[in-house]
PDB file as gemmi writes it, atoms N, CA and C in Angstrom:
CRYST1    1.000    1.000    1.000  90.00  90.00  90.00 P 1                      
ATOM      1  N   UNK A   1       0.848  -1.174   0.000  1.00  0.00           N  
ATOM      2  CA  UNK A   1       0.000   0.000   0.000  1.00  0.00           C  
ATOM      3  C   UNK A   1       0.895   1.238   0.000  1.00  0.00           C  
ATOM      4  N   UNK A   2       0.485   2.258  -0.678  1.00  0.00           N  
ATOM      5  CA  UNK A   2       1.296   3.464  -0.734  1.00  0.00           C  
ATOM      6  C   UNK A   2       1.099   4.308   0.528  1.00  0.00           C  
ATOM      7  N   UNK A   3       2.060   5.153   0.764  1.00  0.00           N  
ATOM      8  CA  UNK A   3       1.950   6.062   1.904  1.00  0.00           C  
ATOM      9  C   UNK A   3       0.743   6.972   1.757  1.00  0.00           C  
ATOM     10  N   UNK A   4       0.458   7.400   0.533  1.00  0.00           N  
ATOM     11  CA  UNK A   4      -0.691   8.274   0.304  1.00  0.00           C  
ATOM     12  C   UNK A   4      -1.982   7.624   0.771  1.00  0.00           C  
ATOM     13  N   UNK A   5      -2.159   6.368   0.448  1.00  0.00           N  
ATOM     14  CA  UNK A   5      -3.373   5.655   0.827  1.00  0.00           C  
ATOM     15  C   UNK A   5      -3.412   5.436   2.341  1.00  0.00           C  
ATOM     16  N   UNK A   6      -2.276   5.075   2.921  1.00  0.00           N  
ATOM     17  CA  UNK A   6      -2.218   4.843   4.371  1.00  0.00           C  
ATOM     18  C   UNK A   6      -2.525   6.126   5.131  1.00  0.00           C  
ATOM     19  N   UNK A   7      -1.903   7.215   4.734  1.00  0.00           N  
ATOM     20  CA  UNK A   7      -2.150   8.480   5.422  1.00  0.00           C  
ATOM     21  C   UNK A   7      -3.572   8.972   5.214  1.00  0.00           C  
ATOM     22  N   UNK A   8      -4.132   8.740   4.040  1.00  0.00           N  
ATOM     23  CA  UNK A   8      -5.535   9.108   3.813  1.00  0.00           C  
ATOM     24  C   UNK A   8      -6.445   8.279   4.709  1.00  0.00           C  
ATOM     25  N   UNK A   9      -6.138   6.997   4.858  1.00  0.00           N  
ATOM     26  CA  UNK A   9      -6.962   6.113   5.692  1.00  0.00           C  
ATOM     27  C   UNK A   9      -6.960   6.535   7.158  1.00  0.00           C  
ATOM     28  N   UNK A  10      -5.828   7.085   7.613  1.00  0.00           N  
ATOM     29  CA  UNK A  10      -5.747   7.493   9.020  1.00  0.00           C  
ATOM     30  C   UNK A  10      -6.055   8.963   9.217  1.00  0.00           C  
ATOM     31  N   UNK A  11      -6.268   9.693   8.132  1.00  0.00           N  
ATOM     32  CA  UNK A  11      -6.511  11.129   8.235  1.00  0.00           C  
ATOM     33  C   UNK A  11      -5.248  11.894   8.581  1.00  0.00           C  
ATOM     34  N   UNK A  12      -4.098  11.370   8.154  1.00  0.00           N  
ATOM     35  CA  UNK A  12      -2.814  11.961   8.489  1.00  0.00           C  
ATOM     36  C   UNK A  12      -2.394  13.074   7.545  1.00  0.00           C  
ATOM     37  N   UNK A  13      -1.287  13.688   7.868  1.00  0.00           N  
ATOM     38  CA  UNK A  13      -0.751  14.820   7.121  1.00  0.00           C  
ATOM     39  C   UNK A  13       0.589  14.420   6.496  1.00  0.00           C  
ATOM     40  N   UNK A  14       0.517  13.714   5.400  1.00  0.00           N  
ATOM     41  CA  UNK A  14       1.713  13.189   4.748  1.00  0.00           C  
ATOM     42  C   UNK A  14       2.602  14.300   4.206  1.00  0.00           C  
ATOM     43  N   UNK A  15       2.030  15.343   3.649  1.00  0.00           N  
ATOM     44  CA  UNK A  15       2.854  16.389   3.039  1.00  0.00           C  
ATOM     45  C   UNK A  15       3.739  17.094   4.059  1.00  0.00           C  
ATOM     46  N   UNK A  16       3.224  17.357   5.241  1.00  0.00           N  
ATOM     47  CA  UNK A  16       4.049  17.978   6.278  1.00  0.00           C  
ATOM     48  C   UNK A  16       5.176  17.044   6.701  1.00  0.00           C  
ATOM     49  N   UNK A  17       4.869  15.766   6.806  1.00  0.00           N  
ATOM     50  CA  UNK A  17       5.897  14.794   7.186  1.00  0.00           C  
ATOM     51  C   UNK A  17       6.944  14.671   6.089  1.00  0.00           C  
ATOM     52  N   UNK A  18       6.517  14.741   4.841  1.00  0.00           N  
ATOM     53  CA  UNK A  18       7.494  14.720   3.742  1.00  0.00           C  
ATOM     54  C   UNK A  18       8.438  15.913   3.843  1.00  0.00           C  
ATOM     55  N   UNK A  19       7.931  17.058   4.233  1.00  0.00           N  
ATOM     56  CA  UNK A  19       8.783  18.220   4.420  1.00  0.00           C  
ATOM     57  C   UNK A  19       9.776  18.037   5.551  1.00  0.00           C  
ATOM     58  N   UNK A  20       9.398  17.258   6.543  1.00  0.00           N  
ATOM     59  CA  UNK A  20      10.246  17.038   7.715  1.00  0.00           C  
ATOM     60  C   UNK A  20      11.232  15.893   7.490  1.00  0.00           C  
ATOM     61  N   UNK A  21      10.751  14.779   6.962  1.00  0.00           N  
ATOM     62  CA  UNK A  21      11.594  13.578   6.844  1.00  0.00           C  
ATOM     63  C   UNK A  21      12.193  13.383   5.450  1.00  0.00           C  
ATOM     64  N   UNK A  22      11.700  14.120   4.472  1.00  0.00           N  
ATOM     65  CA  UNK A  22      12.278  14.257   3.134  1.00  0.00           C  
ATOM     66  C   UNK A  22      12.075  13.092   2.168  1.00  0.00           C  
ATOM     67  N   UNK A  23      12.101  11.859   2.621  1.00  0.00           N  
ATOM     68  CA  UNK A  23      11.911  10.749   1.686  1.00  0.00           C  
ATOM     69  C   UNK A  23      10.801   9.820   2.171  1.00  0.00           C  
ATOM     70  N   UNK A  24      10.110   9.220   1.204  1.00  0.00           N  
ATOM     71  CA  UNK A  24       9.065   8.262   1.552  1.00  0.00           C  
ATOM     72  C   UNK A  24       9.647   7.050   2.270  1.00  0.00           C  
ATOM     73  N   UNK A  25      10.857   6.676   1.917  1.00  0.00           N  
ATOM     74  CA  UNK A  25      11.492   5.531   2.566  1.00  0.00           C  
ATOM     75  C   UNK A  25      11.691   5.810   4.062  1.00  0.00           C  
ATOM     76  N   UNK A  26      12.102   7.018   4.371  1.00  0.00           N  
ATOM     77  CA  UNK A  26      12.307   7.391   5.771  1.00  0.00           C  
ATOM     78  C   UNK A  26      10.972   7.445   6.522  1.00  0.00           C  
ATOM     79  N   UNK A  27       9.956   7.983   5.879  1.00  0.00           N  
ATOM     80  CA  UNK A  27       8.630   8.035   6.496  1.00  0.00           C  
ATOM     81  C   UNK A  27       8.134   6.628   6.787  1.00  0.00           C  
ATOM     82  N   UNK A  28       8.262   5.751   5.802  1.00  0.00           N  
ATOM     83  CA  UNK A  28       7.825   4.361   5.986  1.00  0.00           C  
ATOM     84  C   UNK A  28       8.595   3.705   7.126  1.00  0.00           C  
ATOM     85  N   UNK A  29       9.895   3.939   7.184  1.00  0.00           N  
ATOM     86  CA  UNK A  29      10.732   3.358   8.248  1.00  0.00           C  
ATOM     87  C   UNK A  29      10.229   3.802   9.622  1.00  0.00           C  
ATOM     88  N   UNK A  30      10.033   5.103   9.795  1.00  0.00           N  
ATOM     89  CA  UNK A  30       9.618   5.603  11.102  1.00  0.00           C  
ATOM     90  C   UNK A  30       8.174   5.238  11.432  1.00  0.00           C  
ATOM     91  N   UNK A  31       7.326   5.156  10.423  1.00  0.00           N  
ATOM     92  CA  UNK A  31       5.948   4.714  10.665  1.00  0.00           C  
ATOM     93  C   UNK A  31       5.946   3.276  11.174  1.00  0.00           C  
ATOM     94  N   UNK A  32       6.771   2.440  10.595  1.00  0.00           N  
ATOM     95  CA  UNK A  32       6.837   1.047  11.045  1.00  0.00           C  
ATOM     96  C   UNK A  32       7.478   0.932  12.423  1.00  0.00           C  
ATOM     97  N   UNK A  33       8.423   1.791  12.729  1.00  0.00           N  
ATOM     98  CA  UNK A  33       9.004   1.811  14.080  1.00  0.00           C  
ATOM     99  C   UNK A  33       7.932   2.190  15.098  1.00  0.00           C  
ATOM    100  N   UNK A  34       6.988   3.044  14.692  1.00  0.00           N  
ATOM    101  CA  UNK A  34       5.896   3.431  15.588  1.00  0.00           C  
ATOM    102  C   UNK A  34       5.144   2.206  16.106  1.00  0.00           C  
ATOM    103  N   UNK A  35       5.045   1.171  15.302  1.00  0.00           N  
ATOM    104  CA  UNK A  35       4.343  -0.047  15.723  1.00  0.00           C  
ATOM    105  C   UNK A  35       5.005  -0.692  16.937  1.00  0.00           C  
ATOM    106  N   UNK A  36       6.276  -0.378  17.180  1.00  0.00           N  
ATOM    107  CA  UNK A  36       6.999  -0.915  18.331  1.00  0.00           C  
ATOM    108  C   UNK A  36       6.952   0.017  19.540  1.00  0.00           C  
ATOM    109  N   UNK A  37       6.429   1.224  19.354  1.00  0.00           N  
ATOM    110  CA  UNK A  37       6.351   2.198  20.431  1.00  0.00           C  
ATOM    111  C   UNK A  37       5.397   1.690  21.513  1.00  0.00           C  
ATOM    112  N   UNK A  38       5.758   1.879  22.757  1.00  0.00           N  
ATOM    113  CA  UNK A  38       4.956   1.362  23.868  1.00  0.00           C  
ATOM    114  C   UNK A  38       4.159   2.439  24.599  1.00  0.00           C  
ATOM    115  N   UNK A  39       4.083   3.628  24.040  1.00  0.00           N  
ATOM    116  CA  UNK A  39       3.386   4.729  24.720  1.00  0.00           C  
ATOM    117  C   UNK A  39       1.918   4.403  24.996  1.00  0.00           C  
ATOM    118  N   UNK A  40       1.249   3.795  24.048  1.00  0.00           N  
ATOM    119  CA  UNK A  40      -0.163   3.471  24.242  1.00  0.00           C  
ATOM    120  C   UNK A  40      -0.325   2.429  25.344  1.00  0.00           C  
ATOM    121  N   UNK A  41       0.534   1.436  25.366  1.00  0.00           N  
ATOM    122  CA  UNK A  41       0.473   0.421  26.407  1.00  0.00           C  
ATOM    123  C   UNK A  41       0.796   1.032  27.765  1.00  0.00           C  
ATOM    124  N   UNK A  42       1.764   1.933  27.802  1.00  0.00           N  
ATOM    125  CA  UNK A  42       2.098   2.639  29.042  1.00  0.00           C  
ATOM    126  C   UNK A  42       0.894   3.411  29.537  1.00  0.00           C  
ATOM    127  N   UNK A  43       0.253   4.124  28.638  1.00  0.00           N  
ATOM    128  CA  UNK A  43      -0.929   4.910  28.982  1.00  0.00           C  
ATOM    129  C   UNK A  43      -2.028   4.029  29.550  1.00  0.00           C  
ATOM    130  N   UNK A  44      -2.355   2.962  28.836  1.00  0.00           N  
ATOM    131  CA  UNK A  44      -3.437   2.067  29.258  1.00  0.00           C  
ATOM    132  C   UNK A  44      -3.142   1.426  30.618  1.00  0.00           C  
ATOM    133  N   UNK A  45      -1.947   0.893  30.781  1.00  0.00           N  
ATOM    134  CA  UNK A  45      -1.639   0.201  32.037  1.00  0.00           C  
ATOM    135  C   UNK A  45      -1.540   1.186  33.197  1.00  0.00           C  
ATOM    136  N   UNK A  46      -1.038   2.380  32.944  1.00  0.00           N  
ATOM    137  CA  UNK A  46      -0.953   3.383  34.011  1.00  0.00           C  
ATOM    138  C   UNK A  46      -2.341   3.841  34.439  1.00  0.00           C  
ATOM    139  N   UNK A  47      -3.230   4.028  33.488  1.00  0.00           N  
ATOM    140  CA  UNK A  47      -4.603   4.402  33.853  1.00  0.00           C  
ATOM    141  C   UNK A  47      -5.264   3.299  34.660  1.00  0.00           C  
ATOM    142  N   UNK A  48      -5.058   2.067  34.232  1.00  0.00           N  
ATOM    143  CA  UNK A  48      -5.636   0.928  34.951  1.00  0.00           C  
ATOM    144  C   UNK A  48      -5.109   0.849  36.384  1.00  0.00           C  
ATOM    145  N   UNK A  49      -3.831   1.184  36.562  1.00  0.00           N  
ATOM    146  CA  UNK A  49      -3.215   1.133  37.888  1.00  0.00           C  
ATOM    147  C   UNK A  49      -3.457   2.406  38.705  1.00  0.00           C  
ATOM    148  N   UNK A  50      -4.061   3.403  38.076  1.00  0.00           N  
ATOM    149  CA  UNK A  50      -4.295   4.660  38.776  1.00  0.00           C  
ATOM    150  C   UNK A  50      -3.048   5.513  38.924  1.00  0.00           C  
ATOM    151  N   UNK A  51      -2.037   5.237  38.103  1.00  0.00           N  
ATOM    152  CA  UNK A  51      -0.780   5.982  38.141  1.00  0.00           C  
ATOM    153  C   UNK A  51      -0.879   7.148  37.155  1.00  0.00           C  
ATOM    154  N   UNK A  52      -1.427   8.267  37.620  1.00  0.00           N  
ATOM    155  CA  UNK A  52      -1.704   9.395  36.734  1.00  0.00           C  
ATOM    156  C   UNK A  52      -0.450  10.083  36.193  1.00  0.00           C  
ATOM    157  N   UNK A  53       0.620  10.219  36.966  1.00  0.00           N  
ATOM    158  CA  UNK A  53       1.835  10.786  36.358  1.00  0.00           C  
ATOM    159  C   UNK A  53       2.372   9.928  35.202  1.00  0.00           C  
ATOM    160  N   UNK A  54       2.332   8.620  35.366  1.00  0.00           N  
ATOM    161  CA  UNK A  54       2.795   7.728  34.295  1.00  0.00           C  
ATOM    162  C   UNK A  54       1.820   7.757  33.117  1.00  0.00           C  
ATOM    163  N   UNK A  55       0.537   7.856  33.379  1.00  0.00           N  
ATOM    164  CA  UNK A  55      -0.454   7.980  32.306  1.00  0.00           C  
ATOM    165  C   UNK A  55      -0.205   9.259  31.517  1.00  0.00           C  
ATOM    166  N   UNK A  56       0.087  10.334  32.215  1.00  0.00           N  
ATOM    167  CA  UNK A  56       0.416  11.591  31.529  1.00  0.00           C  
ATOM    168  C   UNK A  56       1.642  11.397  30.644  1.00  0.00           C  
ATOM    169  N   UNK A  57       2.659  10.740  31.162  1.00  0.00           N  
ATOM    170  CA  UNK A  57       3.875  10.503  30.372  1.00  0.00           C  
ATOM    171  C   UNK A  57       3.555   9.727  29.096  1.00  0.00           C  
ATOM    172  N   UNK A  58       2.734   8.691  29.217  1.00  0.00           N  
ATOM    173  CA  UNK A  58       2.348   7.920  28.038  1.00  0.00           C  
ATOM    174  C   UNK A  58       1.568   8.753  27.041  1.00  0.00           C  
ATOM    175  N   UNK A  59       0.609   9.530  27.525  1.00  0.00           N  
ATOM    176  CA  UNK A  59      -0.200  10.374  26.632  1.00  0.00           C  
ATOM    177  C   UNK A  59       0.654  11.446  25.973  1.00  0.00           C  
ATOM    178  N   UNK A  60       1.556  12.040  26.735  1.00  0.00           N  
ATOM    179  CA  UNK A  60       2.406  13.100  26.206  1.00  0.00           C  
ATOM    180  C   UNK A  60       3.363  12.562  25.144  1.00  0.00           C  
ATOM    181  N   UNK A  61       3.931  11.400  25.383  1.00  0.00           N  
ATOM    182  CA  UNK A  61       4.822  10.781  24.403  1.00  0.00           C  
ATOM    183  C   UNK A  61       4.052  10.413  23.142  1.00  0.00           C  
ATOM    184  N   UNK A  62       2.871   9.838  23.309  1.00  0.00           N  
ATOM    185  CA  UNK A  62       2.034   9.483  22.164  1.00  0.00           C  
ATOM    186  C   UNK A  62       1.684  10.725  21.357  1.00  0.00           C  
ATOM    187  N   UNK A  63       1.399  11.815  22.037  1.00  0.00           N  
ATOM    188  CA  UNK A  63       1.095  13.081  21.374  1.00  0.00           C  
ATOM    189  C   UNK A  63       2.283  13.533  20.522  1.00  0.00           C  
ATOM    190  N   UNK A  64       3.471  13.518  21.098  1.00  0.00           N  
ATOM    191  CA  UNK A  64       4.652  13.989  20.375  1.00  0.00           C  
ATOM    192  C   UNK A  64       5.012  13.130  19.186  1.00  0.00           C  
ATOM    193  N   UNK A  65       4.993  11.839  19.374  1.00  0.00           N  
ATOM    194  CA  UNK A  65       5.340  10.932  18.280  1.00  0.00           C  
ATOM    195  C   UNK A  65       4.320  11.044  17.148  1.00  0.00           C  
ATOM    196  N   UNK A  66       3.048  11.085  17.503  1.00  0.00           N  
ATOM    197  CA  UNK A  66       2.020  11.165  16.463  1.00  0.00           C  
ATOM    198  C   UNK A  66       2.065  12.516  15.743  1.00  0.00           C  
ATOM    199  N   UNK A  67       2.419  13.584  16.451  1.00  0.00           N  
ATOM    200  CA  UNK A  67       2.596  14.888  15.802  1.00  0.00           C  
ATOM    201  C   UNK A  67       3.747  14.819  14.805  1.00  0.00           C  
ATOM    202  N   UNK A  68       4.868  14.276  15.235  1.00  0.00           N  
ATOM    203  CA  UNK A  68       6.056  14.229  14.381  1.00  0.00           C  
ATOM    204  C   UNK A  68       5.845  13.378  13.135  1.00  0.00           C  
ATOM    205  N   UNK A  69       5.022  12.355  13.245  1.00  0.00           N  
ATOM    206  CA  UNK A  69       4.772  11.468  12.109  1.00  0.00           C  
ATOM    207  C   UNK A  69       3.530  11.846  11.308  1.00  0.00           C  
ATOM    208  N   UNK A  70       2.867  12.920  11.686  1.00  0.00           N  
ATOM    209  CA  UNK A  70       1.718  13.394  10.924  1.00  0.00           C  
ATOM    210  C   UNK A  70       0.464  12.569  11.099  1.00  0.00           C  
ATOM    211  N   UNK A  71       0.350  11.866  12.201  1.00  0.00           N  
ATOM    212  CA  UNK A  71      -0.849  11.076  12.487  1.00  0.00           C  
ATOM    213  C   UNK A  71      -1.862  12.003  13.170  1.00  0.00           C  
ATOM    214  N   UNK A  72      -2.436  12.898  12.404  1.00  0.00           N  
ATOM    215  CA  UNK A  72      -3.199  14.031  12.922  1.00  0.00           C  
ATOM    216  C   UNK A  72      -4.318  13.659  13.893  1.00  0.00           C  
ATOM    217  N   UNK A  73      -5.231  12.753  13.554  1.00  0.00           N  
ATOM    218  CA  UNK A  73      -6.298  12.439  14.524  1.00  0.00           C  
ATOM    219  C   UNK A  73      -5.772  11.863  15.838  1.00  0.00           C  
ATOM    220  N   UNK A  74      -4.728  11.057  15.764  1.00  0.00           N  
ATOM    221  CA  UNK A  74      -4.132  10.518  16.992  1.00  0.00           C  
ATOM    222  C   UNK A  74      -3.459  11.637  17.776  1.00  0.00           C  
ATOM    223  N   UNK A  75      -2.760  12.509  17.094  1.00  0.00           N  
ATOM    224  CA  UNK A  75      -2.140  13.654  17.762  1.00  0.00           C  
ATOM    225  C   UNK A  75      -3.197  14.482  18.492  1.00  0.00           C  
ATOM    226  N   UNK A  76      -4.291  14.799  17.821  1.00  0.00           N  
ATOM    227  CA  UNK A  76      -5.330  15.636  18.430  1.00  0.00           C  
ATOM    228  C   UNK A  76      -5.963  14.964  19.647  1.00  0.00           C  
ATOM    229  N   UNK A  77      -6.245  13.667  19.533  1.00  0.00           N  
ATOM    230  CA  UNK A  77      -6.853  12.941  20.649  1.00  0.00           C  
ATOM    231  C   UNK A  77      -5.870  12.823  21.815  1.00  0.00           C  
ATOM    232  N   UNK A  78      -4.613  12.508  21.510  1.00  0.00           N  
ATOM    233  CA  UNK A  78      -3.601  12.375  22.565  1.00  0.00           C  
ATOM    234  C   UNK A  78      -3.298  13.727  23.210  1.00  0.00           C  
ATOM    235  N   UNK A  79      -3.344  14.799  22.436  1.00  0.00           N  
ATOM    236  CA  UNK A  79      -3.110  16.139  22.989  1.00  0.00           C  
ATOM    237  C   UNK A  79      -4.199  16.508  23.986  1.00  0.00           C  
ATOM    238  N   UNK A  80      -5.446  16.229  23.633  1.00  0.00           N  
ATOM    239  CA  UNK A  80      -6.550  16.527  24.555  1.00  0.00           C  
ATOM    240  C   UNK A  80      -6.410  15.711  25.836  1.00  0.00           C  
ATOM    241  N   UNK A  81      -6.043  14.446  25.701  1.00  0.00           N  
ATOM    242  CA  UNK A  81      -5.859  13.590  26.874  1.00  0.00           C  
ATOM    243  C   UNK A  81      -4.667  14.051  27.708  1.00  0.00           C  
ATOM    244  N   UNK A  82      -3.581  14.384  27.047  1.00  0.00           N  
ATOM    245  CA  UNK A  82      -2.394  14.870  27.740  1.00  0.00           C  
ATOM    246  C   UNK A  82      -2.714  16.135  28.532  1.00  0.00           C  
ATOM    247  N   UNK A  83      -3.469  17.029  27.931  1.00  0.00           N  
ATOM    248  CA  UNK A  83      -3.870  18.255  28.635  1.00  0.00           C  
ATOM    249  C   UNK A  83      -4.698  17.935  29.876  1.00  0.00           C  
ATOM    250  N   UNK A  84      -5.597  16.961  29.756  1.00  0.00           N  
ATOM    251  CA  UNK A  84      -6.440  16.585  30.894  1.00  0.00           C  
ATOM    252  C   UNK A  84      -5.615  15.945  32.010  1.00  0.00           C  
ATOM    253  N   UNK A  85      -4.556  15.240  31.641  1.00  0.00           N  
ATOM    254  CA  UNK A  85      -3.726  14.542  32.623  1.00  0.00           C  
ATOM    255  C   UNK A  85      -2.556  15.374  33.132  1.00  0.00           C  
ATOM    256  N   UNK A  86      -2.313  16.529  32.513  1.00  0.00           N  
ATOM    257  CA  UNK A  86      -1.174  17.364  32.913  1.00  0.00           C  
ATOM    258  C   UNK A  86      -1.292  17.721  34.395  1.00  0.00           C  
ATOM    259  N   UNK A  87      -0.214  17.500  35.118  1.00  0.00           N  
ATOM    260  CA  UNK A  87      -0.219  17.743  36.555  1.00  0.00           C  
ATOM    261  C   UNK A  87       0.055  19.211  36.864  1.00  0.00           C  
ATOM    262  N   UNK A  88      -0.676  19.730  37.823  1.00  0.00           N  
ATOM    263  CA  UNK A  88      -0.441  21.103  38.265  1.00  0.00           C  
ATOM    264  C   UNK A  88       0.678  21.117  39.313  1.00  0.00           C  
ATOM    265  N   UNK A  89       0.940  22.268  39.892  1.00  0.00           N  
ATOM    266  CA  UNK A  89       2.022  22.390  40.873  1.00  0.00           C  
ATOM    267  C   UNK A  89       1.801  21.526  42.113  1.00  0.00           C  
ATOM    268  N   UNK A  90       0.549  21.203  42.391  1.00  0.00           N  
ATOM    269  CA  UNK A  90       0.238  20.359  43.551  1.00  0.00           C  
ATOM    270  C   UNK A  90       0.253  18.869  43.189  1.00  0.00           C  
ATOM    271  N   UNK A  91       0.567  18.554  41.927  1.00  0.00           N  
ATOM    272  CA  UNK A  91       0.620  17.159  41.502  1.00  0.00           C  
ATOM    273  C   UNK A  91      -0.723  16.565  41.148  1.00  0.00           C  
ATOM    274  N   UNK A  92      -1.715  17.416  40.917  1.00  0.00           N  
ATOM    275  CA  UNK A  92      -3.053  16.941  40.561  1.00  0.00           C  
ATOM    276  C   UNK A  92      -3.299  17.144  39.074  1.00  0.00           C  
ATOM    277  N   UNK A  93      -3.942  16.167  38.408  1.00  0.00           N  
ATOM    278  CA  UNK A  93      -4.247  16.328  36.986  1.00  0.00           C  
ATOM    279  C   UNK A  93      -5.210  17.489  36.755  1.00  0.00           C  
ATOM    280  N   UNK A  94      -5.053  18.137  35.622  1.00  0.00           N  
ATOM    281  CA  UNK A  94      -5.855  19.311  35.295  1.00  0.00           C  
ATOM    282  C   UNK A  94      -7.344  18.984  35.216  1.00  0.00           C  
ATOM    283  N   UNK A  95      -7.678  17.835  34.609  1.00  0.00           N  
ATOM    284  CA  UNK A  95      -9.087  17.507  34.389  1.00  0.00           C  
ATOM    285  C   UNK A  95      -9.266  15.991  34.304  1.00  0.00           C  
ATOM    286  N   UNK A  96      -8.965  15.304  35.377  1.00  0.00           N  
ATOM    287  CA  UNK A  96      -9.018  13.842  35.380  1.00  0.00           C  
ATOM    288  C   UNK A  96     -10.424  13.316  35.092  1.00  0.00           C  
ATOM    289  N   UNK A  97     -11.444  14.109  35.394  1.00  0.00           N  
ATOM    290  CA  UNK A  97     -12.828  13.679  35.129  1.00  0.00           C  
ATOM    291  C   UNK A  97     -13.086  13.477  33.634  1.00  0.00           C  
ATOM    292  N   UNK A  98     -12.318  14.161  32.797  1.00  0.00           N  
ATOM    293  CA  UNK A  98     -12.521  14.063  31.345  1.00  0.00           C  
ATOM    294  C   UNK A  98     -11.866  12.829  30.738  1.00  0.00           C  
ATOM    295  N   UNK A  99     -10.981  12.175  31.464  1.00  0.00           N  
ATOM    296  CA  UNK A  99     -10.219  11.051  30.911  1.00  0.00           C  
ATOM    297  C   UNK A  99     -11.118   9.945  30.356  1.00  0.00           C  
ATOM    298  N   UNK A 100     -12.152   9.491  31.063  1.00  0.00           N  
ATOM    299  CA  UNK A 100     -13.002   8.438  30.492  1.00  0.00           C  
ATOM    300  C   UNK A 100     -13.696   8.859  29.191  1.00  0.00           C  
ATOM    301  N   UNK A 101     -13.957  10.136  29.050  1.00  0.00           N  
ATOM    302  CA  UNK A 101     -14.576  10.621  27.807  1.00  0.00           C  
ATOM    303  C   UNK A 101     -13.562  10.729  26.674  1.00  0.00           C  
ATOM    304  N   UNK A 102     -12.300  10.977  26.998  1.00  0.00           N  
ATOM    305  CA  UNK A 102     -11.266  11.192  25.989  1.00  0.00           C  
ATOM    306  C   UNK A 102     -10.607   9.897  25.506  1.00  0.00           C  
ATOM    307  N   UNK A 103     -10.543   8.896  26.344  1.00  0.00           N  
ATOM    308  CA  UNK A 103      -9.837   7.655  25.990  1.00  0.00           C  
ATOM    309  C   UNK A 103     -10.400   6.946  24.763  1.00  0.00           C  
ATOM    310  N   UNK A 104     -11.725   6.879  24.560  1.00  0.00           N  
ATOM    311  CA  UNK A 104     -12.204   6.195  23.355  1.00  0.00           C  
ATOM    312  C   UNK A 104     -11.672   6.804  22.053  1.00  0.00           C  
ATOM    313  N   UNK A 105     -11.545   8.121  21.994  1.00  0.00           N  
ATOM    314  CA  UNK A 105     -11.018   8.768  20.785  1.00  0.00           C  
ATOM    315  C   UNK A 105      -9.548   8.408  20.585  1.00  0.00           C  
ATOM    316  N   UNK A 106      -8.791   8.332  21.688  1.00  0.00           N  
ATOM    317  CA  UNK A 106      -7.383   7.943  21.597  1.00  0.00           C  
ATOM    318  C   UNK A 106      -7.275   6.505  21.106  1.00  0.00           C  
ATOM    319  N   UNK A 107      -8.058   5.628  21.700  1.00  0.00           N  
ATOM    320  CA  UNK A 107      -8.022   4.213  21.289  1.00  0.00           C  
ATOM    321  C   UNK A 107      -8.413   4.043  19.827  1.00  0.00           C  
ATOM    322  N   UNK A 108      -9.474   4.718  19.407  1.00  0.00           N  
ATOM    323  CA  UNK A 108      -9.924   4.605  18.014  1.00  0.00           C  
ATOM    324  C   UNK A 108      -8.875   5.125  17.043  1.00  0.00           C  
ATOM    325  N   UNK A 109      -8.311   6.295  17.339  1.00  0.00           N  
ATOM    326  CA  UNK A 109      -7.303   6.880  16.451  1.00  0.00           C  
ATOM    327  C   UNK A 109      -6.046   6.006  16.417  1.00  0.00           C  
ATOM    328  N   UNK A 110      -5.662   5.487  17.571  1.00  0.00           N  
ATOM    329  CA  UNK A 110      -4.491   4.613  17.635  1.00  0.00           C  
ATOM    330  C   UNK A 110      -4.718   3.363  16.778  1.00  0.00           C  
ATOM    331  N   UNK A 111      -5.860   2.757  16.916  1.00  0.00           N  
ATOM    332  CA  UNK A 111      -6.186   1.561  16.148  1.00  0.00           C  
ATOM    333  C   UNK A 111      -6.184   1.841  14.646  1.00  0.00           C  
ATOM    334  N   UNK A 112      -6.733   2.973  14.258  1.00  0.00           N  
ATOM    335  CA  UNK A 112      -6.763   3.355  12.848  1.00  0.00           C  
ATOM    336  C   UNK A 112      -5.359   3.534  12.304  1.00  0.00           C  
ATOM    337  N   UNK A 113      -4.496   4.188  13.078  1.00  0.00           N  
ATOM    338  CA  UNK A 113      -3.107   4.386  12.644  1.00  0.00           C  
ATOM    339  C   UNK A 113      -2.396   3.045  12.520  1.00  0.00           C  
ATOM    340  N   UNK A 114      -2.526   2.198  13.517  1.00  0.00           N  
ATOM    341  CA  UNK A 114      -1.861   0.883  13.485  1.00  0.00           C  
ATOM    342  C   UNK A 114      -2.344   0.075  12.282  1.00  0.00           C  
ATOM    343  N   UNK A 115      -3.644   0.081  12.028  1.00  0.00           N  
ATOM    344  CA  UNK A 115      -4.184  -0.661  10.884  1.00  0.00           C  
ATOM    345  C   UNK A 115      -3.651  -0.124   9.566  1.00  0.00           C  
ATOM    346  N   UNK A 116      -3.538   1.191   9.450  1.00  0.00           N  
ATOM    347  CA  UNK A 116      -3.028   1.789   8.212  1.00  0.00           C  
ATOM    348  C   UNK A 116      -1.547   1.472   8.011  1.00  0.00           C  
ATOM    349  N   UNK A 117      -0.768   1.564   9.067  1.00  0.00           N  
ATOM    350  CA  UNK A 117       0.658   1.276   8.965  1.00  0.00           C  
ATOM    351  C   UNK A 117       0.901  -0.190   8.627  1.00  0.00           C  
ATOM    352  N   UNK A 118       0.106  -1.056   9.192  1.00  0.00           N  
ATOM    353  CA  UNK A 118       0.311  -2.500   9.012  1.00  0.00           C  
ATOM    354  C   UNK A 118       0.208  -2.934   7.556  1.00  0.00           C  
ATOM    355  N   UNK A 119      -0.457  -2.135   6.754  1.00  0.00           N  
ATOM    356  CA  UNK A 119      -0.627  -2.549   5.353  1.00  0.00           C  
ATOM    357  C   UNK A 119       0.194  -1.714   4.377  1.00  0.00           C  
ATOM    358  N   UNK A 120       1.132  -0.919   4.910  1.00  0.00           N  
ATOM    359  CA  UNK A 120       2.042  -0.166   4.008  1.00  0.00           C  
ATOM    360  C   UNK A 120       2.943  -1.158   3.314  1.00  0.00           C  
TER     361      UNK A 120                                                      
END                                                                             
């Protein structure tokens, strides 16, 4: 499958990534490396364990990686979740009540990206 089709399937921003990474071969390489990234698993297991600082770390990392690779819907969902989990000076998340509402969008976008990458 071509990168154009994969990025269209995930709603990604291939042209911006081409400007950053310069070659389709490099984009494909880093997209496939994303499949080995453990940020989503870190996020899920930390939320399950109630470890909000670690959940924030997972969401923040997922946000950055997805931004850099042009996975726009995943970036947007992870950014909203990261903002909700961001700890204030007292160590409390900004909006932990929103996490259950935000996680389905993160999971859906993550799944869509993984499915698109798997068939490149």
